[in-house]
């Protein structure tokens, strides 16, 4: 289990290391392009959801508790990038099979 930290430890959410590795790639690419976006995530303790406006001016940390780098699923990255670019922003989607193509023809929203 890893941790996504937005600005301060008070603004952190625990996320599985594998999922967090994929989110890191998506966020890094969006911010590299100066594309701020909304990130909506369920809180692991069942207390609801949190929304973060991800912007390059706010410090972000990705704290991985595992010692191994997870294998990256390119199809999942593409699905998450589509989500981040959509009107509702980035949400954690189920991981597709690696040979599945992203659902580019589905309605986003």
Coordinates of N, CA and C in Angstrom, one line a residue:
X1 N 0.8 -1.2 0.0 CA 0.0 0.0 0.0 C 0.9 1.2 0.0
X2 N 0.7 2.1 -1.0 CA 1.4 3.4 -1.0 C 0.6 4.5 -0.6
X3 N 1.1 5.7 -0.8 CA 0.4 6.9 -0.3 C 0.6 8.0 -1.3
X4 N -0.5 8.7 -1.7 CA -0.5 9.8 -2.6 C -0.6 11.0 -1.6
X5 N 0.4 11.9 -1.7 CA 0.4 13.1 -0.8 C 0.3 14.4 -1.6
X6 N -0.7 15.2 -1.4 CA -0.9 16.4 -2.1 C -0.7 17.6 -1.2
X7 N 0.4 18.3 -1.4 CA 0.9 19.4 -0.6 C 1.4 19.0 0.8
X8 N 0.5 18.4 1.6 CA 1.0 18.1 3.0 C 0.4 16.7 3.4
X9 N 1.0 16.1 4.4 CA 0.5 14.8 4.9 C -1.0 14.8 5.2
X10 N -1.5 15.9 5.6 CA -2.9 16.0 5.9 C -3.8 15.8 4.7
X11 N -3.2 16.0 3.5 CA -3.9 15.8 2.3 C -3.3 14.6 1.6
X12 N -3.5 13.4 2.2 CA -2.9 12.2 1.7 C -4.0 11.1 1.6
X13 N -3.8 10.2 0.7 CA -4.7 9.0 0.5 C -3.9 7.8 0.3
X14 N -4.2 6.7 1.0 CA -3.5 5.5 0.7 C -4.1 4.8 -0.5
X15 N -3.1 4.4 -1.4 CA -3.5 3.7 -2.7 C -2.5 2.6 -2.9
X16 N -3.0 1.5 -3.4 CA -2.2 0.3 -3.7 C -1.0 0.7 -4.5
X17 N 0.2 0.2 -4.2 CA 1.4 0.6 -4.9 C 1.3 0.4 -6.5
X18 N 0.7 -0.7 -6.9 CA 0.6 -0.9 -8.4 C -0.3 0.2 -9.0
X19 N -1.4 0.5 -8.4 CA -2.3 1.6 -8.9 C -1.5 2.9 -8.8
X20 N -0.9 3.2 -7.7 CA -0.1 4.4 -7.5 C 0.9 4.6 -8.6
X21 N 1.6 3.6 -9.0 CA 2.6 3.7 -10.0 C 2.0 4.1 -11.3
X22 N 0.8 3.6 -11.7 CA 0.2 4.0 -12.9 C -0.3 5.5 -12.8
X23 N -0.9 5.9 -11.6 CA -1.3 7.2 -11.5 C -0.2 8.2 -11.6
X24 N 1.0 7.8 -11.0 CA 2.2 8.7 -11.1 C 2.5 9.0 -12.5
X25 N 2.5 8.0 -13.4 CA 2.8 8.2 -14.8 C 1.8 9.2 -15.5
X26 N 0.6 9.0 -15.2 CA -0.5 9.8 -15.8 C -0.3 11.2 -15.3
X27 N -0.2 11.4 -14.0 CA -0.1 12.8 -13.4 C 1.2 13.5 -13.9
X28 N 2.3 12.8 -14.0 CA 3.5 13.3 -14.5 C 3.4 13.8 -15.9
X29 N 2.7 13.0 -16.7 CA 2.5 13.4 -18.1 C 1.6 14.6 -18.3
X30 N 0.5 14.6 -17.5 CA -0.5 15.8 -17.6 C 0.2 17.1 -17.1
X31 N 1.0 17.0 -16.0 CA 1.6 18.2 -15.5 C 2.8 18.6 -16.3
X32 N 3.4 17.7 -17.0 CA 4.5 18.1 -17.9 C 4.0 18.9 -19.0
X33 N 2.7 18.7 -19.4 CA 2.1 19.4 -20.5 C 1.4 20.6 -20.0
X34 N 1.5 20.9 -18.7 CA 0.8 22.1 -18.0 C -0.7 22.0 -18.2
X35 N -1.2 20.7 -17.9 CA -2.6 20.5 -18.0 C -3.2 20.1 -16.6
X36 N -3.6 21.1 -15.9 CA -4.2 20.8 -14.6 C -5.5 20.0 -14.8
X37 N -5.9 19.2 -13.7 CA -7.1 18.3 -13.9 C -7.6 17.9 -12.5
X38 N -8.8 17.4 -12.4 CA -9.4 16.9 -11.2 C -9.0 15.5 -11.0
X39 N -8.7 15.1 -9.7 CA -8.4 13.7 -9.4 C -9.4 13.4 -8.3
X40 N -10.2 12.4 -8.5 CA -11.3 12.0 -7.6 C -11.0 10.6 -7.2
X41 N -10.9 10.3 -5.8 CA -10.5 9.0 -5.3 C -11.3 8.7 -4.1
X42 N -11.6 7.4 -4.0 CA -12.3 6.8 -2.8 C -11.3 6.7 -1.7
X43 N -11.7 7.1 -0.5 CA -10.9 6.9 0.7 C -11.0 5.4 1.1
X44 N -9.8 4.8 1.3 CA -9.7 3.4 1.6 C -10.5 3.0 2.9
X45 N -10.8 3.9 3.8 CA -11.5 3.4 5.0 C -13.0 3.5 4.9
X46 N -13.5 3.8 3.7 CA -14.9 3.8 3.4 C -15.6 5.0 3.8
X47 N -14.8 6.1 4.1 CA -15.4 7.3 4.6 C -15.8 8.3 3.5
X48 N -15.8 7.8 2.2 CA -16.2 8.7 1.1 C -15.2 8.9 0.1
X49 N -15.3 10.0 -0.6 CA -14.4 10.3 -1.7 C -13.7 11.7 -1.4
X50 N -12.6 11.8 -2.0 CA -11.9 13.1 -2.0 C -11.6 13.6 -3.4
X51 N -11.7 14.8 -3.6 CA -11.3 15.4 -4.9 C -10.2 16.4 -4.8
X52 N -9.2 16.2 -5.6 CA -8.0 17.1 -5.6 C -7.9 17.8 -7.0
X53 N -7.7 19.1 -7.0 CA -7.4 19.8 -8.2 C -5.9 19.8 -8.4
X54 N -5.5 19.0 -9.3 CA -4.0 18.8 -9.5 C -3.5 19.9 -10.4
X55 N -2.5 20.6 -9.9 CA -2.0 21.8 -10.6 C -0.5 21.8 -10.4
X56 N 0.3 22.2 -11.4 CA 1.8 22.2 -11.3 C 2.3 23.0 -10.1
X57 N 1.6 23.9 -9.6 CA 2.2 24.7 -8.5 C 2.1 24.1 -7.1
X58 N 1.4 22.9 -7.0 CA 1.2 22.3 -5.7 C 2.1 21.0 -5.7
X59 N 2.9 20.9 -4.6 CA 3.8 19.7 -4.5 C 3.0 18.4 -4.4
X60 N 3.5 17.4 -5.1 CA 2.9 16.1 -5.0 C 4.0 15.1 -4.7
X61 N 3.6 14.1 -3.8 CA 4.6 13.0 -3.5 C 3.9 11.7 -3.7
X62 N 4.6 10.7 -4.1 CA 4.1 9.4 -4.3 C 5.0 8.5 -3.4
X63 N 4.5 8.0 -2.3 CA 5.3 7.2 -1.4 C 4.9 5.8 -1.6
X64 N 5.9 5.0 -2.0 CA 5.7 3.6 -2.3 C 6.2 2.8 -1.1
X65 N 5.5 1.9 -0.6 CA 5.9 1.1 0.6 C 6.6 -0.2 0.1
X66 N 6.3 -0.7 -1.1 CA 6.9 -1.9 -1.6 C 8.3 -1.5 -2.2
X67 N 9.2 -2.5 -2.2 CA 10.5 -2.3 -2.7 C 10.7 -2.5 -4.2
X68 N 9.7 -3.2 -4.8 CA 9.8 -3.5 -6.3 C 9.0 -2.5 -7.1
X69 N 9.5 -2.2 -8.3 CA 8.8 -1.4 -9.2 C 7.7 -2.3 -9.9
X70 N 6.4 -1.9 -9.8 CA 5.4 -2.7 -10.5 C 5.6 -2.7 -12.0
X71 N 5.2 -3.8 -12.6 CA 5.1 -3.9 -14.1 C 4.0 -2.9 -14.6
X72 N 4.3 -2.1 -15.6 CA 3.4 -1.1 -16.1 C 2.5 -1.7 -17.2
X73 N 1.2 -1.5 -17.1 CA 0.3 -1.9 -18.1 C -0.1 -0.7 -19.0
X74 N 0.4 -0.7 -20.2 CA 0.3 0.4 -21.1 C -1.2 0.7 -21.4
X75 N -2.0 -0.3 -21.5 CA -3.5 -0.1 -21.7 C -4.1 0.6 -20.6
X76 N -3.7 0.3 -19.4 CA -4.3 1.0 -18.2 C -3.9 2.5 -18.2
X77 N -2.6 2.7 -18.5 CA -2.1 4.1 -18.6 C -3.0 4.9 -19.6
X78 N -3.3 4.3 -20.8 CA -4.1 5.0 -21.8 C -5.5 5.2 -21.3
X79 N -6.1 4.2 -20.6 CA -7.4 4.4 -20.0 C -7.4 5.5 -19.0
X80 N -6.4 5.6 -18.1 CA -6.4 6.6 -17.1 C -6.1 8.0 -17.7
X81 N -5.3 8.1 -18.8 CA -5.1 9.3 -19.5 C -6.4 9.9 -20.1
X82 N -7.2 9.0 -20.7 CA -8.5 9.4 -21.2 C -9.4 9.9 -20.1
X83 N -9.4 9.2 -19.0 CA -10.2 9.7 -17.8 C -9.7 11.1 -17.4
X84 N -8.4 11.3 -17.2 CA -7.9 12.5 -16.7 C -8.2 13.7 -17.7
X85 N -8.3 13.4 -19.0 CA -8.6 14.4 -19.9 C -10.1 14.7 -20.1
X86 N -10.9 13.8 -19.5 CA -12.4 14.0 -19.6 C -12.9 15.0 -18.7
X87 N -14.2 15.3 -18.9 CA -14.9 16.3 -18.1 C -15.0 16.0 -16.6
X88 N -14.9 14.8 -16.2 CA -15.0 14.4 -14.8 C -13.6 14.2 -14.1
X89 N -12.6 14.3 -14.9 CA -11.2 14.1 -14.4 C -10.8 12.7 -14.1
X90 N -9.7 12.6 -13.5 CA -9.0 11.3 -13.3 C -9.7 10.5 -12.1
X91 N -10.1 9.3 -12.4 CA -10.6 8.4 -11.4 C -9.9 7.1 -11.6
X92 N -9.8 6.3 -10.5 CA -9.1 5.0 -10.6 C -10.1 4.0 -11.3
X93 N -9.7 3.6 -12.5 CA -10.5 2.6 -13.2 C -9.9 1.2 -13.0
X94 N -10.8 0.2 -13.3 CA -10.3 -1.2 -13.2 C -9.2 -1.4 -14.2
X95 N -8.2 -2.2 -13.8 CA -7.1 -2.5 -14.7 C -7.6 -3.4 -15.9
X96 N -7.4 -3.0 -17.1 CA -7.7 -3.9 -18.3 C -6.7 -4.9 -18.5
X97 N -7.0 -5.9 -19.2 CA -6.0 -6.9 -19.7 C -5.0 -6.1 -20.5
X98 N -3.7 -6.5 -20.5 CA -2.7 -5.7 -21.3 C -2.9 -5.7 -22.7
X99 N -3.5 -6.7 -23.3 CA -3.7 -6.7 -24.8 C -5.0 -6.0 -25.2
X100 N -5.8 -5.5 -24.2 CA -7.0 -4.8 -24.6 C -6.7 -3.4 -25.0
X101 N -7.3 -3.0 -26.1 CA -7.1 -1.6 -26.6 C -7.9 -0.7 -25.7
X102 N -7.5 0.6 -25.5 CA -8.3 1.5 -24.7 C -9.7 1.8 -25.4
X103 N -10.6 2.1 -24.5 CA -12.0 2.3 -25.0 C -12.1 3.7 -25.6
X104 N -11.5 4.0 -26.7 CA -11.5 5.3 -27.2 C -12.8 5.7 -27.8
X105 N -13.7 4.7 -28.1 CA -15.0 5.1 -28.7 C -16.1 5.2 -27.7
X106 N -15.7 5.0 -26.4 CA -16.8 5.1 -25.4 C -17.0 6.6 -25.0
X107 N -18.2 6.9 -24.6 CA -18.5 8.2 -24.2 C -17.7 8.5 -22.9
X108 N -17.1 9.7 -22.9 CA -16.4 10.1 -21.6 C -17.3 11.1 -20.9
X109 N -17.5 10.8 -19.6 CA -18.3 11.7 -18.8 C -19.1 11.1 -17.8

